[in-house]
mmCIF file of C-alpha atoms in Angstrom:
data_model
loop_
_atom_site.group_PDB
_atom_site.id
_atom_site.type_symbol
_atom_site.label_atom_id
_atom_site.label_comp_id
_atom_site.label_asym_id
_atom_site.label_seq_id
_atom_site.Cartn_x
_atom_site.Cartn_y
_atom_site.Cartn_z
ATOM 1 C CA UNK A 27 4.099 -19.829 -15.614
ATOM 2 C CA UNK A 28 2.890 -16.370 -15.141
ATOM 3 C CA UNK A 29 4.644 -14.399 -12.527
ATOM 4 C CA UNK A 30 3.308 -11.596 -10.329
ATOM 5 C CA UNK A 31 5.636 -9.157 -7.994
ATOM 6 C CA UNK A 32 3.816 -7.785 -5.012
ATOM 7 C CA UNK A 33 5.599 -4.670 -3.220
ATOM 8 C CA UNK A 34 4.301 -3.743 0.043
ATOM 9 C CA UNK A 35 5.538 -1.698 3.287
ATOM 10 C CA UNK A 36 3.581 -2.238 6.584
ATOM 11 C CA UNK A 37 3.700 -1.482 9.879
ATOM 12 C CA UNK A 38 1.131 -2.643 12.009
ATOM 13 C CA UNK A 39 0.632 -5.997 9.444
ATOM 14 C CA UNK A 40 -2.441 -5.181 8.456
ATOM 15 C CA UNK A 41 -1.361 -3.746 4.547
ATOM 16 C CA UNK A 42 0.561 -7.298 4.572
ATOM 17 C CA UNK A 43 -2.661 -8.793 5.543
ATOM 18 C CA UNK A 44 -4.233 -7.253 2.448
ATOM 19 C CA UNK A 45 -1.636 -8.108 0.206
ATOM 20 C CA UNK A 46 -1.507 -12.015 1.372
ATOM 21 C CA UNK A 47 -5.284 -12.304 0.525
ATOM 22 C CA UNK A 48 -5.047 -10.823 -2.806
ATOM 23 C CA UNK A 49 -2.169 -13.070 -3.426
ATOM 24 C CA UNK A 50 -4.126 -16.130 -2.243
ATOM 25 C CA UNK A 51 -6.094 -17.065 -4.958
ATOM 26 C CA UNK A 52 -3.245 -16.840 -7.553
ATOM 27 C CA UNK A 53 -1.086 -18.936 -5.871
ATOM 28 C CA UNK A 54 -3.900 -21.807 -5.334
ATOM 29 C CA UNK A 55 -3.597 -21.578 -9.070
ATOM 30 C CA UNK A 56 -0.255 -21.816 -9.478
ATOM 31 C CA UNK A 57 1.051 -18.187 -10.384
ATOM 32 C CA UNK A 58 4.011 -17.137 -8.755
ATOM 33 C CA UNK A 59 3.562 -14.693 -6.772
ATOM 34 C CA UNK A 60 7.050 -12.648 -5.139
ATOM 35 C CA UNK A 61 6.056 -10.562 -1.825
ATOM 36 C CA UNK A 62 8.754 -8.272 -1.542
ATOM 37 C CA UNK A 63 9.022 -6.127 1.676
ATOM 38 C CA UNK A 64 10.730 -2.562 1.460
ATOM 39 C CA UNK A 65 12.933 -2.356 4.582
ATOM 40 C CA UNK A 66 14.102 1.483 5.250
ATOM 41 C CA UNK A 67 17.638 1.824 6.176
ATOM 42 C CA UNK A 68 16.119 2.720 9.518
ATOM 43 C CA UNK A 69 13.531 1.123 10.859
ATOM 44 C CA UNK A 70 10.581 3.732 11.596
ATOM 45 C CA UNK A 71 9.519 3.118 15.172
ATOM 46 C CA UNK A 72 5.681 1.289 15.427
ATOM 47 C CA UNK A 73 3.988 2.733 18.098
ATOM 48 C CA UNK A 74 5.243 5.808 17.066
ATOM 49 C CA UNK A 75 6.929 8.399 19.589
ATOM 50 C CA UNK A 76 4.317 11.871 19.544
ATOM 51 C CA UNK A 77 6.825 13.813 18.159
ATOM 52 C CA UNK A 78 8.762 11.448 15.883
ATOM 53 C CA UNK A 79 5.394 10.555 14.117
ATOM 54 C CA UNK A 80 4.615 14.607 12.994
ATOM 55 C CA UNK A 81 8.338 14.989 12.246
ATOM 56 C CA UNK A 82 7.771 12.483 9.457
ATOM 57 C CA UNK A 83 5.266 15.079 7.535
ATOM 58 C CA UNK A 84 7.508 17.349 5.557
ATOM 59 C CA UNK A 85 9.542 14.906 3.978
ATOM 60 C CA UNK A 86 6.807 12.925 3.540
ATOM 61 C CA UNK A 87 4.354 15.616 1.730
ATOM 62 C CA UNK A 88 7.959 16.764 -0.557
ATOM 63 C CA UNK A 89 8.123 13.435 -1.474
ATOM 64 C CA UNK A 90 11.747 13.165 0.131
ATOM 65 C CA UNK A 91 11.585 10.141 1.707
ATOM 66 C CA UNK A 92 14.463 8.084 3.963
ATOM 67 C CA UNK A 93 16.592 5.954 2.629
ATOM 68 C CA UNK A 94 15.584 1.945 1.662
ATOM 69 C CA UNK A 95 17.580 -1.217 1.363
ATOM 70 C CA UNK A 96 17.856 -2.137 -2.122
ATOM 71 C CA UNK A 97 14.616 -4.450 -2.449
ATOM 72 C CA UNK A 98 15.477 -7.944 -3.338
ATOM 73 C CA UNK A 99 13.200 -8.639 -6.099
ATOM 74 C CA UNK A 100 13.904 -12.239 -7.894
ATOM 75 C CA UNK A 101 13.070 -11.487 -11.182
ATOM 76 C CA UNK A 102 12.498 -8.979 -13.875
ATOM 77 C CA UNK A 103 10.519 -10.142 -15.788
ATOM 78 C CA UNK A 104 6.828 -10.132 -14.080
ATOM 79 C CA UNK A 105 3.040 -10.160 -15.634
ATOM 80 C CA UNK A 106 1.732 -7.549 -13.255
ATOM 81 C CA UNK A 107 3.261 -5.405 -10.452
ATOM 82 C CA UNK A 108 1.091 -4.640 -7.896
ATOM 83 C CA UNK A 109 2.546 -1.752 -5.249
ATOM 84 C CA UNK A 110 0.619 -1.846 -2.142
ATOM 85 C CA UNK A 111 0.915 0.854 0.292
ATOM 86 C CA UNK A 112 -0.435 3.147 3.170
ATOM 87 C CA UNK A 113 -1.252 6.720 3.452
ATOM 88 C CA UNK A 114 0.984 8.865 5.539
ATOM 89 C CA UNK A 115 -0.014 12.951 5.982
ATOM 90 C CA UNK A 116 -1.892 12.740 2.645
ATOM 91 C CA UNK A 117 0.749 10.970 0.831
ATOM 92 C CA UNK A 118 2.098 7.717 -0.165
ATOM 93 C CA UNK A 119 4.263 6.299 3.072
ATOM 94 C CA UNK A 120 8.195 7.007 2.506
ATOM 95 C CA UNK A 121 9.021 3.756 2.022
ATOM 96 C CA UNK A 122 7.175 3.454 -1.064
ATOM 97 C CA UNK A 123 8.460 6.876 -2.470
ATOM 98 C CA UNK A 124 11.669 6.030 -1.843
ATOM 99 C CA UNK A 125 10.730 2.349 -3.622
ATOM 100 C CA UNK A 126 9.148 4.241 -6.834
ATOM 101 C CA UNK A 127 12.094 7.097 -6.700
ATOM 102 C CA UNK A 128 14.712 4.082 -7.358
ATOM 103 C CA UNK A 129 16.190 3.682 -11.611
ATOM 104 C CA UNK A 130 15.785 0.096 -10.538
ATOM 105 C CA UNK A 131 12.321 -0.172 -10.023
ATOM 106 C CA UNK A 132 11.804 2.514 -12.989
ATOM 107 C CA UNK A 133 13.383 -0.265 -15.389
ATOM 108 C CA UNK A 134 11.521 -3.009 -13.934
ATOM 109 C CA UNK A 135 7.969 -0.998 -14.205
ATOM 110 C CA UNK A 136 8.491 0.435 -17.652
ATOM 111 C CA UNK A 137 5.954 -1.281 -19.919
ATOM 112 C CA UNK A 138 4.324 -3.182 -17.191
ATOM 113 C CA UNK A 139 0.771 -3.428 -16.101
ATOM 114 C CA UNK A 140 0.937 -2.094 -12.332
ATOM 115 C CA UNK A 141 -2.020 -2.295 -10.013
ATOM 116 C CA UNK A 142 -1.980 -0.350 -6.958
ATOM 117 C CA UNK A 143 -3.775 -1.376 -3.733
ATOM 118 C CA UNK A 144 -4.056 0.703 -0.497
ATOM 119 C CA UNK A 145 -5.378 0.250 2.999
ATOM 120 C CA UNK A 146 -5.946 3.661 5.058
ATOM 121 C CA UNK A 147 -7.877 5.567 7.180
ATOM 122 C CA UNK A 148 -10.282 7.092 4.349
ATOM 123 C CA UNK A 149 -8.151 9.637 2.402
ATOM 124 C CA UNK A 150 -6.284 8.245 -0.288
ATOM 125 C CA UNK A 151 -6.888 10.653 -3.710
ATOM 126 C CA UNK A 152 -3.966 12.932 -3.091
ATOM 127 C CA UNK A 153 -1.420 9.963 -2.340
ATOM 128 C CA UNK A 154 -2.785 8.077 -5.247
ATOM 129 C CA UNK A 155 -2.236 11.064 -7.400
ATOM 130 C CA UNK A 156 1.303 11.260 -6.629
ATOM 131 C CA UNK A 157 1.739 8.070 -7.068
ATOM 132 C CA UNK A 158 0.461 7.910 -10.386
ATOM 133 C CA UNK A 159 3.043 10.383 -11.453
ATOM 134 C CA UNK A 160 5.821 8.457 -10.341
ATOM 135 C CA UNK A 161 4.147 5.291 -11.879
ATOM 136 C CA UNK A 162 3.645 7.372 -15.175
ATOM 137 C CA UNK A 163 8.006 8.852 -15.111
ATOM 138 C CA UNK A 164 8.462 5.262 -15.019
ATOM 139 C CA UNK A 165 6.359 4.122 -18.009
ATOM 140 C CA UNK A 166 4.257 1.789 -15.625
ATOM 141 C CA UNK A 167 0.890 0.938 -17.374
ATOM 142 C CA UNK A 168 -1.931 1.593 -13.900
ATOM 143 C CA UNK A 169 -4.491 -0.872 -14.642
ATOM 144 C CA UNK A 170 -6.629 -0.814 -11.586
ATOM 145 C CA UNK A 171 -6.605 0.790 -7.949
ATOM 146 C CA UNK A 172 -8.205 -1.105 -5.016
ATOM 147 C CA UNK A 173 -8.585 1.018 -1.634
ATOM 148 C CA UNK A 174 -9.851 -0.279 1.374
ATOM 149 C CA UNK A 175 -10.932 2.003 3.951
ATOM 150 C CA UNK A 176 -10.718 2.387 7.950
ATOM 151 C CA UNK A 177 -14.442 0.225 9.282
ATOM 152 C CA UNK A 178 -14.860 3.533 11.240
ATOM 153 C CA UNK A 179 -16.670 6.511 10.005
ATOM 154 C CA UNK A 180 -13.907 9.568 9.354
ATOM 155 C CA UNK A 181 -14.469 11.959 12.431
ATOM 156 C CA UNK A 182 -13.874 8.526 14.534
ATOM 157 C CA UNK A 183 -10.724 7.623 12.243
ATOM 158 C CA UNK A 184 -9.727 11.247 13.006
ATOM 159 C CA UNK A 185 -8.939 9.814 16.686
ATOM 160 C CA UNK A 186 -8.556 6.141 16.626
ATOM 161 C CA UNK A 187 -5.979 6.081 13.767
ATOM 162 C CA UNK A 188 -3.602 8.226 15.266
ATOM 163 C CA UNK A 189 -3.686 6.952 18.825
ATOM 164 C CA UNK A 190 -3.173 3.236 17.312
ATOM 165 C CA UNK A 191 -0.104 4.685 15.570
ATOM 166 C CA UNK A 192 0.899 6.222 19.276
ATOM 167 C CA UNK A 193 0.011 3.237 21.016
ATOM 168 C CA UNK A 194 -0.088 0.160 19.332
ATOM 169 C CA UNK A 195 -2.966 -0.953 20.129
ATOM 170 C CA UNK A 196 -6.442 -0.084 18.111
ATOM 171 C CA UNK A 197 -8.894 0.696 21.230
ATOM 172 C CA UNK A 198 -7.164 1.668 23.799
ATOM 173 C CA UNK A 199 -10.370 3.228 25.163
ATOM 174 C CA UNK A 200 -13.474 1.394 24.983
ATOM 175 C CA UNK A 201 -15.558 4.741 24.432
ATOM 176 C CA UNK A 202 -13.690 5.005 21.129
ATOM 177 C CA UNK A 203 -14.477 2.586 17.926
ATOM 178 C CA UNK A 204 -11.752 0.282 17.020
ATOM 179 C CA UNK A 205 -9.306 1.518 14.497
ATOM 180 C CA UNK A 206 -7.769 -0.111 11.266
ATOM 181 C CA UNK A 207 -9.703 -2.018 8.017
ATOM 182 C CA UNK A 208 -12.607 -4.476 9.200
ATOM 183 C CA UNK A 209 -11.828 -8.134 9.027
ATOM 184 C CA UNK A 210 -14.507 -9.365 6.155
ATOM 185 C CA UNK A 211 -12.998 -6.223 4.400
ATOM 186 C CA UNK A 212 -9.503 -7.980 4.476
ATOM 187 C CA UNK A 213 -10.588 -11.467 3.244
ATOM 188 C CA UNK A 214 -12.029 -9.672 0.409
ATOM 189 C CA UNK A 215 -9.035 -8.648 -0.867
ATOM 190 C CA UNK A 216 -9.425 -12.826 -2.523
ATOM 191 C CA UNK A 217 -12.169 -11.481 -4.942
ATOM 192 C CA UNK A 218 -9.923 -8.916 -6.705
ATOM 193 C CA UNK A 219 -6.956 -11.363 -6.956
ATOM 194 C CA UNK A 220 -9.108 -13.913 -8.321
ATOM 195 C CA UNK A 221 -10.501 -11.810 -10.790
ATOM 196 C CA UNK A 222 -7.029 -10.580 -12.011
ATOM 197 C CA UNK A 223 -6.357 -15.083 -11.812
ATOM 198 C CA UNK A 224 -9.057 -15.050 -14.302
ATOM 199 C CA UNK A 225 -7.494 -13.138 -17.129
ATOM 200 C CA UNK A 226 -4.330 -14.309 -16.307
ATOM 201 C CA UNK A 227 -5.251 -18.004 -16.902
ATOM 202 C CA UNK A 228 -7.284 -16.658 -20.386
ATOM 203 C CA UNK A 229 -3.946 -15.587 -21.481
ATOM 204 C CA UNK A 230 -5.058 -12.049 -21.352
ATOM 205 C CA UNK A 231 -3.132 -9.187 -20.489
ATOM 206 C CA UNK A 232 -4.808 -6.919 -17.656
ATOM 207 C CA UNK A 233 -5.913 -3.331 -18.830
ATOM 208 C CA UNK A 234 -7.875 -0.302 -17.286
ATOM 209 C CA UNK A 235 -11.340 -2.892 -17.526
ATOM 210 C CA UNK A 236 -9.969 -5.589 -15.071
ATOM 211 C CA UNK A 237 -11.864 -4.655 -11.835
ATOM 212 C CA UNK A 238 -14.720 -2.802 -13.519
ATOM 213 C CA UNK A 239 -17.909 -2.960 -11.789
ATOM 214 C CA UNK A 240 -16.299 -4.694 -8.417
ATOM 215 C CA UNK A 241 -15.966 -1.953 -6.259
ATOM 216 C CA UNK A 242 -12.682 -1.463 -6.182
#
């Protein structure tokens, strides 16, 4: 049976939401598929206080994130990793530093195909960049990178993201578009986990080709 570990951190649900419709299609096909949650050692508030969400940003940018629970991952021995994660202040969230920063997870990427999928308001490159360094300390193989975007254009995003973060809620004025990832943009997270299904069931191992020409 081929196994695949799916790491993810979210807040508001909606990076879960991703993750479960990626997943979808391997496990109608039998894979095994692991969702592991990271769980900081304390919680970080959702809505966020005003002043608790910007004190976040230095040790966020230095890559110094909080402290984690040790994830309870089943297994070591998985076909693909995928890390799914959120963009905080131009960098990966803290929970998934401090997930990457681990000798644990640095044993169980080394060698492995990892795939790396993240929802955010529309600037990812600089958190992807860091992340592919600790990916690349740890030996991890990055096969493929799926980003989906906030369905608002960016000087909305600018405004909506933040005050959903502050509020909880994604329009809490109806001048303003509403914040967060469209819905059909969330169900089609099902195409890219079919199409890593597909070279899974041809026995295949997954390389820097496997979601070539889909838009990821």
């Amino acid at each position: 049976m081929k196994k695949v570990l799916i790491v993810h951190y979210s807040q508001t649900g909606q990076l879960s939401s991703l993750a479960q419709n990626f997943a979808a299609p391997l496990q109608t096909a039998g894979v095994q598929v692991d969702c592991v949650n990271i769980v900081p050692e304390q919680a970080f508030p959702f809505p966020w206080p005003f002043w608790r969400f910007f004190d976040t940003f230095p040790e966020t940018v230095h890559l110094k994130p909080a402290p984690i629970l040790p994830p309870q991952i089943p297994s070591e021995d998985y076909d693909v990793v995928v890390i799914a994660y959120t963009v905080w202040f131009l960098s990966p969230s803290q929970p998934i530093t401090a997930f990457l920063q681990r000798e644990e997870t640095r044993r169980l990427l080394d060698g492995k195909p990892v795939i790396t999928l993240i929802g955010c308001r529309n600037m990812w490159l600089m958190a992807q960049e860091e992340v592919k360094k600790l990916l690349s300390q740890a030996g991890a193989k990055l096969v493929g990178n799926i980003v989906k975007t906030d369905q608002s254009d960016a000087w909305s995003s600018f405004a909506t993201t933040p005050l959903w973060m502050m509020t909880g809620n994604k329009r809490p004025y109806r001048w303003l578009p509403s914040a967060g990832i469209a819905e059909r943009e969330i169900l089609d997270m099902a195409r890219f986990g079919g199409r890593l299904k597909q070279v899974l069931d041809a026995g295949g191992t997954p390389d820097e080709t496997l979601f070539r020409g889909m838009g990821a």
